[in-house]
Amino acid sequence: MQHNTFRLGLDVGSTTAKIALLDGNGQLVYHDYRRHNTKVTEVVCAFFDEIKAKFGSCAVSAMVTGSAGMGISEAAGIPFVQEVVAASRLIFEKYPKVRTLVDLGGEDSKMIFFHPDRQPDIRMNGNCAGGTGAFIDQMAMLLNIPIEELNKHLTPNPTVYAIASRCGVFAKTDVQNLISREVPKSDIVASVFHAVAMQTMNTLARACDIAPKVIFCGGPFSFLPALKDYFLKAMQLTQNDVIDAEHPEIVSATGAALIETARLETTIEDLRTRVAAERIVLNPRKNALPKLFNNEQEREHWLKYDKEVELVKKVPVAEYSGSKCYVGMDSGSTTTKIAIIGENKELIYRYYAHNNGNPLHAVKQGLQAFADEMKAAGKNITIAGSAVTGYGEDLIRAAFGVDHGVVETIAHYTAAHFLNPQISFVLDIGGQDMKAIFIRNGEISRVELNEACSSGCGSFVETFGKSLGYAAPDFAALACTAANPCDLGTRCTVFMNSKVKQALRENATTADIAAGLSYSVVKNCLYKVLKFNDLAELGDHIVVQGGAFKNASIQRALEVLTGKRVTCSKIPELMGAYGAALIAMNGKAAGDQ
């Protein structure tokens, strides 16, 4: 290699891209770290453009690493090195006193134990992303704290609570419980950091002593410095036992730049051309699922029908001419929904809010807002009946003197029967739960509920969308345009990360991943939770409801899989409350004699 050739190391992981550029003397002259949000090609090409702008047309000796770097290597012809090998190369050259390396990535974790008399002992997590950067991201979203501000919420001597970091699904339940109990966010952040440290230690350090000196690598340690303190406490070590890497977020990228053998000798322009040319999907039909829509015309027709068909008539309070109304409430574990209907079953008021640990206050606020609307409109509407369903049914009924307490499945069935009296099957998917109701001859014949797993629930897709930088509506719209939806299987939210990483290796588009996740929600529900062998069991009249179906791509995925037109109102998240309101009006559920 010529002396004036730059050594380039590119590390593309599941969530971030890192680059390190060394000059002929081995000095770091350029580096960067960015979340790619699946736009891997665009981010990597931006790196190369900045290098050219800074150093001009230059010769480079390139090597790539990282969980998503394999796809770039195969497509662009850039030699690949495994991450732990790259990281080890940097440790041997720059930090020879290190005996233990701890590396947290977006969806993987590694520990390397270096021994002076034998080969390093390398430990890596498997498919599960519990206790990694992605896990911390999910917890930050739940706390509504920007990931980079978690450190600011820590206080001295916090109370640490148990969080099941082995799985993002169980951890979410634990954190939501702490939030509902109004535990200070400082204590919850500390508990998350403690959980990550213990998960890493329990998973990777089994039967091996943590010997100093220790070095911490990866984005989480670089941008969340306090996380290291929780690891040191778990290891029973102090800062004196640590060697701080100069740039811990680019350790593997720098190691890839240092490796001498099997490199690509080229120019920065050629490197960019190689990567940019491979934006097309590799093996586009391999494991691809059917398109949600065959063409734009079909999609526009479907969306037009969905917009024009109004299954629940809505009348503002100011325009309501009746004198009586009926109140339905759905008090869930995390949200409160209220639907108030008029004498002709029209929806005259709706309310949806998070409980924030106080469902009584949420209901009171919702009812007060209705009273305020009536006052502003000069109306005096009498509440002629009321009913409540959901997790907080008994509490709300006792506190507010509600007329009827209703089992959730009955409330949802009553609402679905109103939408389609010929109903054969109801699927309700909420943020973390799902209900499937089978109807035969106008009566409920069978009910199925999910248990601990929420991989088929609404928050499953929403969480993935946020992790890729998209709001839920935008992510849903993107899914509807996918040319080759990825088959991501029906596994748990956390295990699904490995499938997404594989899709990234094959240069799948964000749209293909979004559509694949929508299919996964439906397939998980039908095949994993309900264990269907024959979709004919659903019948011909399917009604869907729950917040998940505000995502049009999930509704469409169910239609593609079943070959049936699915009925869905424009207020799917309120249908439990709407069903309760119908029961308050009639004094009985649909189908009762």
Tab-separated table of N, CA and C in Angstrom, residues 28-87:
chain	number	residue	atom	x	y	z
A	28	LEU	N	-5.785	8.959	12.965
A	28	LEU	CA	-7.204	9.118	12.635
A	28	LEU	C	-7.443	10.549	12.140
A	29	VAL	N	-7.846	10.663	10.877
A	29	VAL	CA	-8.035	11.993	10.284
A	29	VAL	C	-9.502	12.302	9.975
A	30	TYR	N	-10.339	11.284	10.014
A	30	TYR	CA	-11.776	11.507	9.797
A	30	TYR	C	-12.538	10.352	10.434
A	31	HIS	N	-13.650	10.687	11.093
A	31	HIS	CA	-14.517	9.633	11.626
A	31	HIS	C	-15.921	10.194	11.775
A	32	ASP	N	-16.906	9.305	11.795
A	32	ASP	CA	-18.288	9.729	11.961
A	32	ASP	C	-19.108	8.549	12.479
A	33	TYR	N	-20.248	8.874	13.038
A	33	TYR	CA	-21.164	7.892	13.631
A	33	TYR	C	-22.569	8.425	13.409
A	34	ARG	N	-23.422	7.655	12.722
A	34	ARG	CA	-24.778	8.123	12.440
A	34	ARG	C	-25.764	6.963	12.506
A	35	ARG	N	-26.978	7.264	12.939
A	35	ARG	CA	-28.078	6.304	12.794
A	35	ARG	C	-28.485	6.301	11.321
A	36	HIS	N	-28.619	5.105	10.761
A	36	HIS	CA	-28.955	5.072	9.330
A	36	HIS	C	-30.440	4.888	9.059
A	37	ASN	N	-31.220	4.474	10.062
A	37	ASN	CA	-32.672	4.313	9.878
A	37	ASN	C	-33.003	3.538	8.601
A	38	THR	N	-32.232	2.487	8.345
A	38	THR	CA	-32.296	1.584	7.184
A	38	THR	C	-31.849	2.240	5.875
A	39	LYS	N	-31.549	3.524	5.878
A	39	LYS	CA	-31.051	4.199	4.663
A	39	LYS	C	-29.531	4.047	4.622
A	40	VAL	N	-29.081	2.795	4.560
A	40	VAL	CA	-27.658	2.495	4.673
A	40	VAL	C	-26.871	3.101	3.528
A	41	THR	N	-27.335	2.905	2.300
A	41	THR	CA	-26.601	3.399	1.135
A	41	THR	C	-26.431	4.907	1.195
A	42	GLU	N	-27.510	5.618	1.523
A	42	GLU	CA	-27.444	7.074	1.564
A	42	GLU	C	-26.446	7.567	2.611
A	43	VAL	N	-26.450	6.945	3.797
A	43	VAL	CA	-25.553	7.376	4.867
A	43	VAL	C	-24.096	7.072	4.507
A	44	VAL	N	-23.837	5.877	3.999
A	44	VAL	CA	-22.461	5.509	3.654
A	44	VAL	C	-21.930	6.397	2.529
A	45	CYS	N	-22.752	6.660	1.526
A	45	CYS	CA	-22.314	7.541	0.433
A	45	CYS	C	-22.052	8.953	0.944
A	46	ALA	N	-22.817	9.398	1.944
A	46	ALA	CA	-22.577	10.717	2.532
A	46	ALA	C	-21.202	10.753	3.205
A	47	PHE	N	-20.812	9.653	3.866
A	47	PHE	CA	-19.460	9.571	4.438
A	47	PHE	C	-18.416	9.795	3.341
A	48	PHE	N	-18.566	9.063	2.248
A	48	PHE	CA	-17.576	9.133	1.172
A	48	PHE	C	-17.531	10.532	0.554
A	49	ASP	N	-18.698	11.167	0.420
A	49	ASP	CA	-18.734	12.530	-0.132
A	49	ASP	C	-17.978	13.502	0.766
A	50	GLU	N	-18.115	13.338	2.085
A	50	GLU	CA	-17.416	14.221	3.004
A	50	GLU	C	-15.910	13.994	2.951
A	51	ILE	N	-15.490	12.739	2.802
A	51	ILE	CA	-14.056	12.443	2.680
A	51	ILE	C	-13.492	13.098	1.428
A	52	LYS	N	-14.211	12.997	0.308
A	52	LYS	CA	-13.734	13.610	-0.932
A	52	LYS	C	-13.674	15.124	-0.798
A	53	ALA	N	-14.698	15.713	-0.134
A	53	ALA	CA	-14.704	17.157	0.040
A	53	ALA	C	-13.531	17.622	0.898
A	54	LYS	N	-13.119	16.778	1.850
A	54	LYS	CA	-12.047	17.166	2.766
A	54	LYS	C	-10.656	16.858	2.213
A	55	PHE	N	-10.535	15.723	1.508
A	55	PHE	CA	-9.205	15.285	1.074
A	55	PHE	C	-9.051	15.220	-0.445
A	56	GLY	N	-10.118	15.541	-1.175
A	56	GLY	CA	-10.044	15.483	-2.625
A	56	GLY	C	-10.098	14.060	-3.142
A	57	SER	N	-9.778	13.882	-4.402
A	57	SER	CA	-9.742	12.545	-4.987
A	57	SER	C	-8.544	11.800	-4.409
A	58	CYS	N	-8.799	10.774	-3.623
A	58	CYS	CA	-7.715	10.124	-2.902
A	58	CYS	C	-7.804	8.611	-3.029
A	59	ALA	N	-6.652	7.967	-2.854
A	59	ALA	CA	-6.591	6.504	-2.861
A	59	ALA	C	-6.970	6.000	-1.473
A	60	VAL	N	-7.743	4.904	-1.432
A	60	VAL	CA	-8.155	4.336	-0.153
A	60	VAL	C	-7.959	2.824	-0.186
A	61	SER	N	-7.689	2.288	0.978
A	61	SER	CA	-7.601	0.846	1.170
A	61	SER	C	-8.726	0.492	2.135
A	62	ALA	N	-9.757	-0.198	1.634
A	62	ALA	CA	-11.015	-0.304	2.387
A	62	ALA	C	-11.298	-1.707	2.900
A	63	MET	N	-11.991	-1.738	4.033
A	63	MET	CA	-12.513	-2.976	4.591
A	63	MET	C	-13.785	-2.638	5.354
A	64	VAL	N	-14.761	-3.562	5.354
A	64	VAL	CA	-16.055	-3.322	5.990
A	64	VAL	C	-16.316	-4.369	7.060
A	65	THR	N	-17.070	-3.974	8.098
A	65	THR	CA	-17.450	-4.880	9.178
A	65	THR	C	-18.867	-4.521	9.620
A	66	GLY	N	-19.406	-5.244	10.579
A	66	GLY	CA	-20.728	-4.935	11.116
A	66	GLY	C	-21.805	-5.896	10.653
A	67	SER	N	-22.904	-5.980	11.420
A	67	SER	CA	-23.964	-6.946	11.143
A	67	SER	C	-24.657	-6.692	9.816
A	68	ALA	N	-24.762	-5.428	9.401
A	68	ALA	CA	-25.337	-5.118	8.097
A	68	ALA	C	-24.261	-4.868	7.048
A	69	GLY	N	-22.988	-4.927	7.477
A	69	GLY	CA	-21.891	-4.706	6.547
A	69	GLY	C	-21.668	-5.862	5.597
A	70	MET	N	-22.130	-7.056	5.985
A	70	MET	CA	-21.957	-8.221	5.121
A	70	MET	C	-22.626	-8.004	3.767
A	71	GLY	N	-23.815	-7.398	3.771
A	71	GLY	CA	-24.517	-7.154	2.523
A	71	GLY	C	-23.753	-6.204	1.627
A	72	ILE	N	-23.172	-5.156	2.221
A	72	ILE	CA	-22.365	-4.210	1.444
A	72	ILE	C	-21.137	-4.908	0.888
A	73	SER	N	-20.531	-5.744	1.698
A	73	SER	CA	-19.339	-6.479	1.262
A	73	SER	C	-19.635	-7.343	0.041
A	74	GLU	N	-20.735	-8.114	0.124
A	74	GLU	CA	-21.075	-9.020	-0.971
A	74	GLU	C	-21.478	-8.266	-2.228
A	75	ALA	N	-22.227	-7.164	-2.045
A	75	ALA	CA	-22.741	-6.438	-3.198
A	75	ALA	C	-21.691	-5.550	-3.857
A	76	ALA	N	-20.848	-4.916	-3.051
A	76	ALA	CA	-19.905	-3.933	-3.590
A	76	ALA	C	-18.489	-4.473	-3.741
A	77	GLY	N	-18.260	-5.712	-3.333
A	77	GLY	CA	-16.932	-6.298	-3.499
A	77	GLY	C	-15.891	-5.707	-2.568
A	78	ILE	N	-16.287	-5.348	-1.355
A	78	ILE	CA	-15.354	-4.822	-0.354
A	78	ILE	C	-15.078	-5.934	0.651
A	79	PRO	N	-13.827	-6.254	0.938
A	79	PRO	CA	-13.518	-7.327	1.889
A	79	PRO	C	-14.182	-7.088	3.245
A	80	PHE	N	-14.616	-8.176	3.872
A	80	PHE	CA	-15.342	-8.113	5.137
A	80	PHE	C	-14.523	-8.760	6.241
A	81	VAL	N	-14.618	-8.171	7.457
A	81	VAL	CA	-13.998	-8.763	8.628
A	81	VAL	C	-15.031	-8.771	9.745
A	82	GLN	N	-15.053	-9.826	10.533
A	82	GLN	CA	-16.014	-9.919	11.629
A	82	GLN	C	-15.707	-8.838	12.675
A	83	GLU	N	-16.768	-8.323	13.305
A	83	GLU	CA	-16.616	-7.196	14.236
A	83	GLU	C	-15.627	-7.473	15.364
A	84	VAL	N	-15.740	-8.656	15.974
A	84	VAL	CA	-14.877	-8.936	17.124
A	84	VAL	C	-13.419	-9.043	16.702
A	85	VAL	N	-13.179	-9.514	15.484
A	85	VAL	CA	-11.804	-9.574	14.976
A	85	VAL	C	-11.271	-8.166	14.769
A	86	ALA	N	-12.110	-7.293	14.225
A	86	ALA	CA	-11.702	-5.905	14.008
A	86	ALA	C	-11.432	-5.210	15.340
A	87	ALA	N	-12.331	-5.398	16.312
A	87	ALA	CA	-12.140	-4.767	17.618
A	87	ALA	C	-10.874	-5.290	18.295
